[in-house]
């Protein structure tokens, strides 16, 4: 029964919404292993054993939003706030370049200091220094005009997780002033402006159901993102969700395999959150079908402050150590980190 669904997914790159829910609800170790095996084969056909790296630079933990799950939400008075200067961001990128990174991800809270003008100057300088690199932004919801300006100065990619494709669930994770419609509007704008676009969601967010996850999968099937970031929800002690339980490695890996089969060329990270809830989480993610890792290039003195959830890993070491550690981990399971921009393979 479930094997039939796995076969159908593999052959057709999609299922009915109710079938996705059934695949999730009735999953077994065997169905997970079968999916992972198929996902691995499909990924190897497109990308071989290459794993792409992205140098993550966490530019600010100042945020105007108050997402209920997030440790840097504005009402967390215990969060010690910081903002990197453009010079320090450029230094991180220079260091990353020397280590072999060819993609830089600038991620942060929605910090009004980073106006279009300041960001455009920064992106322009990054592209001048490193014309062979991709610049990915992950700076939340902005206007169409803002996304257009950033794209025009050279930003190549944008990561904006949709967080959940179920409107009612979205509203339980966010305060009333945030909107599901605006989140989706942003993704459409980014696509229209020619960015390589990443969406994604948390696995095991409080009271999430298989039916809601099925909607996320249906959304991925129709949106066909270039990138898709999924990781387990992990509670943070200073948020309203402090008492909730974390998502699991098992379900996250299961969904990574499903997403690989839905959209074979998708760039799929084995996330830091996955590595946080299991010391071998990122290896497990790669083996389930992921093909991207995102080592931290932020200055060590701010890393602990970009704490989206409790016990986030990779906050203590230098960038070079972070890269070496991941290199070793990937080699240990037969994969190889490559020096490459790591664009999605097209046509598909
Ligand atoms: N402000 C940016 C970047 C957000 S941080 C934006 O809005 O896109 C990147 C991602 O971390 C979020 O999209 C969210 O999915 C994830 N995240 C935040 N809090 C988390 C938590 N407690 N557990 C797991 N993931 C979390």
mmCIF file of N, CA, C and O in Angstrom, residues 50-84:
data_model
loop_
_atom_site.group_PDB
_atom_site.id
_atom_site.type_symbol
_atom_site.label_atom_id
_atom_site.label_comp_id
_atom_site.label_asym_id
_atom_site.label_seq_id
_atom_site.Cartn_x
_atom_site.Cartn_y
_atom_site.Cartn_z
ATOM 1 N N UNK A 50 28.482 15.251 -4.953
ATOM 2 C CA UNK A 50 28.869 16.607 -4.555
ATOM 3 C C UNK A 50 27.869 17.178 -3.544
ATOM 4 O O UNK A 50 26.661 17.031 -3.700
ATOM 5 N N UNK A 51 28.420 17.818 -2.532
ATOM 6 C CA UNK A 51 27.603 18.570 -1.584
ATOM 7 C C UNK A 51 28.026 20.035 -1.707
ATOM 8 O O UNK A 51 29.208 20.352 -1.657
ATOM 9 N N UNK A 52 27.057 20.903 -1.916
ATOM 10 C CA UNK A 52 27.355 22.335 -2.043
ATOM 11 C C UNK A 52 27.401 22.993 -0.667
ATOM 12 O O UNK A 52 26.633 22.623 0.219
ATOM 13 N N UNK A 53 28.314 23.962 -0.530
ATOM 14 C CA UNK A 53 28.380 24.710 0.734
ATOM 15 C C UNK A 53 27.959 26.155 0.519
ATOM 16 O O UNK A 53 28.243 26.757 -0.517
ATOM 17 N N UNK A 54 27.339 26.700 1.520
ATOM 18 C CA UNK A 54 26.959 28.117 1.543
ATOM 19 C C UNK A 54 27.549 28.705 2.807
ATOM 20 O O UNK A 54 27.362 28.154 3.905
ATOM 21 N N UNK A 55 28.247 29.836 2.656
ATOM 22 C CA UNK A 55 28.795 30.497 3.846
ATOM 23 C C UNK A 55 27.739 31.408 4.448
ATOM 24 O O UNK A 55 27.315 32.383 3.833
ATOM 25 N N UNK A 56 27.290 31.059 5.631
ATOM 26 C CA UNK A 56 26.199 31.800 6.275
ATOM 27 C C UNK A 56 26.750 32.944 7.126
ATOM 28 O O UNK A 56 27.570 32.717 8.015
ATOM 29 N N UNK A 57 26.319 34.156 6.810
ATOM 30 C CA UNK A 57 26.736 35.321 7.593
ATOM 31 C C UNK A 57 25.478 35.922 8.228
ATOM 32 O O UNK A 57 24.575 36.388 7.514
ATOM 33 N N UNK A 58 25.424 35.857 9.550
ATOM 34 C CA UNK A 58 24.219 36.296 10.271
ATOM 35 C C UNK A 58 24.391 37.782 10.600
ATOM 36 O O UNK A 58 25.048 38.145 11.566
ATOM 37 N N UNK A 59 23.810 38.633 9.758
ATOM 38 C CA UNK A 59 24.204 40.047 9.772
ATOM 39 C C UNK A 59 23.568 40.863 10.890
ATOM 40 O O UNK A 59 24.097 41.911 11.253
ATOM 41 N N UNK A 60 22.446 40.417 11.440
ATOM 42 C CA UNK A 60 21.804 41.184 12.521
ATOM 43 C C UNK A 60 20.772 40.297 13.208
ATOM 44 O O UNK A 60 20.084 39.509 12.546
ATOM 45 N N UNK A 61 20.663 40.448 14.521
ATOM 46 C CA UNK A 61 19.584 39.717 15.215
ATOM 47 C C UNK A 61 18.514 40.691 15.706
ATOM 48 O O UNK A 61 17.715 40.352 16.566
ATOM 49 N N UNK A 62 18.528 41.891 15.131
ATOM 50 C CA UNK A 62 17.498 42.877 15.470
ATOM 51 C C UNK A 62 16.317 42.614 14.541
ATOM 52 O O UNK A 62 16.499 42.493 13.323
ATOM 53 N N UNK A 63 15.133 42.496 15.124
ATOM 54 C CA UNK A 63 13.979 42.115 14.290
ATOM 55 C C UNK A 63 12.725 42.816 14.747
ATOM 56 O O UNK A 63 12.444 42.898 15.936
ATOM 57 N N UNK A 64 11.955 43.292 13.764
ATOM 58 C CA UNK A 64 10.713 43.985 14.107
ATOM 59 C C UNK A 64 9.562 43.002 14.304
ATOM 60 O O UNK A 64 8.494 43.379 14.760
ATOM 61 N N UNK A 65 9.791 41.754 13.938
ATOM 62 C CA UNK A 65 8.708 40.768 14.026
ATOM 63 C C UNK A 65 8.704 40.037 15.364
ATOM 64 O O UNK A 65 9.684 40.058 16.106
ATOM 65 N N UNK A 66 7.586 39.359 15.604
ATOM 66 C CA UNK A 66 7.425 38.692 16.887
ATOM 67 C C UNK A 66 6.944 37.251 16.707
ATOM 68 O O UNK A 66 6.043 36.792 17.424
ATOM 69 N N UNK A 67 7.550 36.548 15.757
ATOM 70 C CA UNK A 67 7.165 35.156 15.476
ATOM 71 C C UNK A 67 7.244 34.343 16.772
ATOM 72 O O UNK A 67 8.234 34.428 17.504
ATOM 73 N N UNK A 68 6.209 33.571 17.038
ATOM 74 C CA UNK A 68 6.114 32.935 18.352
ATOM 75 C C UNK A 68 7.203 31.897 18.622
ATOM 76 O O UNK A 68 7.514 31.601 19.760
ATOM 77 N N UNK A 69 7.789 31.348 17.553
ATOM 78 C CA UNK A 69 8.781 30.284 17.707
ATOM 79 C C UNK A 69 10.213 30.794 17.820
ATOM 80 O O UNK A 69 11.108 30.056 18.201
ATOM 81 N N UNK A 70 10.443 32.052 17.467
ATOM 82 C CA UNK A 70 11.820 32.468 17.174
ATOM 83 C C UNK A 70 12.491 33.186 18.336
ATOM 84 O O UNK A 70 11.923 34.117 18.929
ATOM 85 N N UNK A 71 13.712 32.784 18.619
ATOM 86 C CA UNK A 71 14.459 33.330 19.758
ATOM 87 C C UNK A 71 14.873 34.782 19.601
ATOM 88 O O UNK A 71 15.184 35.447 20.590
ATOM 89 N N UNK A 72 14.895 35.295 18.347
ATOM 90 C CA UNK A 72 15.268 36.706 18.186
ATOM 91 C C UNK A 72 14.030 37.584 17.957
ATOM 92 O O UNK A 72 14.137 38.710 17.481
ATOM 93 N N UNK A 73 12.841 37.074 18.312
ATOM 94 C CA UNK A 73 11.606 37.880 18.199
ATOM 95 C C UNK A 73 11.752 39.157 19.009
ATOM 96 O O UNK A 73 12.457 39.194 20.014
ATOM 97 N N UNK A 74 11.041 40.187 18.584
ATOM 98 C CA UNK A 74 11.301 41.503 19.186
ATOM 99 C C UNK A 74 10.985 41.557 20.668
ATOM 100 O O UNK A 74 11.623 42.284 21.422
ATOM 101 N N UNK A 75 10.027 40.744 21.122
ATOM 102 C CA UNK A 75 9.694 40.883 22.543
ATOM 103 C C UNK A 75 10.600 40.041 23.451
ATOM 104 O O UNK A 75 10.382 40.004 24.656
ATOM 105 N N UNK A 76 11.617 39.408 22.907
ATOM 106 C CA UNK A 76 12.560 38.702 23.784
ATOM 107 C C UNK A 76 13.590 39.687 24.359
ATOM 108 O O UNK A 76 14.608 39.992 23.733
ATOM 109 N N UNK A 77 13.303 40.125 25.563
ATOM 110 C CA UNK A 77 14.172 41.132 26.200
ATOM 111 C C UNK A 77 15.502 40.524 26.640
ATOM 112 O O UNK A 77 16.464 41.250 26.918
ATOM 113 N N UNK A 78 15.581 39.202 26.708
ATOM 114 C CA UNK A 78 16.844 38.562 27.111
ATOM 115 C C UNK A 78 17.830 38.412 25.962
ATOM 116 O O UNK A 78 18.956 37.957 26.168
ATOM 117 N N UNK A 79 17.388 38.731 24.768
ATOM 118 C CA UNK A 79 18.277 38.568 23.614
ATOM 119 C C UNK A 79 19.200 39.781 23.540
ATOM 120 O O UNK A 79 18.743 40.925 23.554
ATOM 121 N N UNK A 80 20.500 39.517 23.500
ATOM 122 C CA UNK A 80 21.442 40.628 23.415
ATOM 123 C C UNK A 80 21.657 40.958 21.936
ATOM 124 O O UNK A 80 22.101 40.129 21.143
ATOM 125 N N UNK A 81 21.260 42.154 21.554
ATOM 126 C CA UNK A 81 21.154 42.486 20.127
ATOM 127 C C UNK A 81 22.477 42.926 19.527
ATOM 128 O O UNK A 81 23.299 43.561 20.198
ATOM 129 N N UNK A 82 22.689 42.629 18.263
ATOM 130 C CA UNK A 82 23.893 43.072 17.554
ATOM 131 C C UNK A 82 23.552 43.315 16.090
ATOM 132 O O UNK A 82 22.550 42.801 15.572
ATOM 133 N N UNK A 83 24.394 44.067 15.460
ATOM 134 C CA UNK A 83 24.281 44.289 14.011
ATOM 135 C C UNK A 83 25.704 44.360 13.478
ATOM 136 O O UNK A 83 26.537 45.111 14.012
ATOM 137 N N UNK A 84 26.032 43.585 12.475
ATOM 138 C CA UNK A 84 27.380 43.651 11.886
ATOM 139 C C UNK A 84 27.488 44.898 11.015
ATOM 140 O O UNK A 84 26.515 45.302 10.376
#
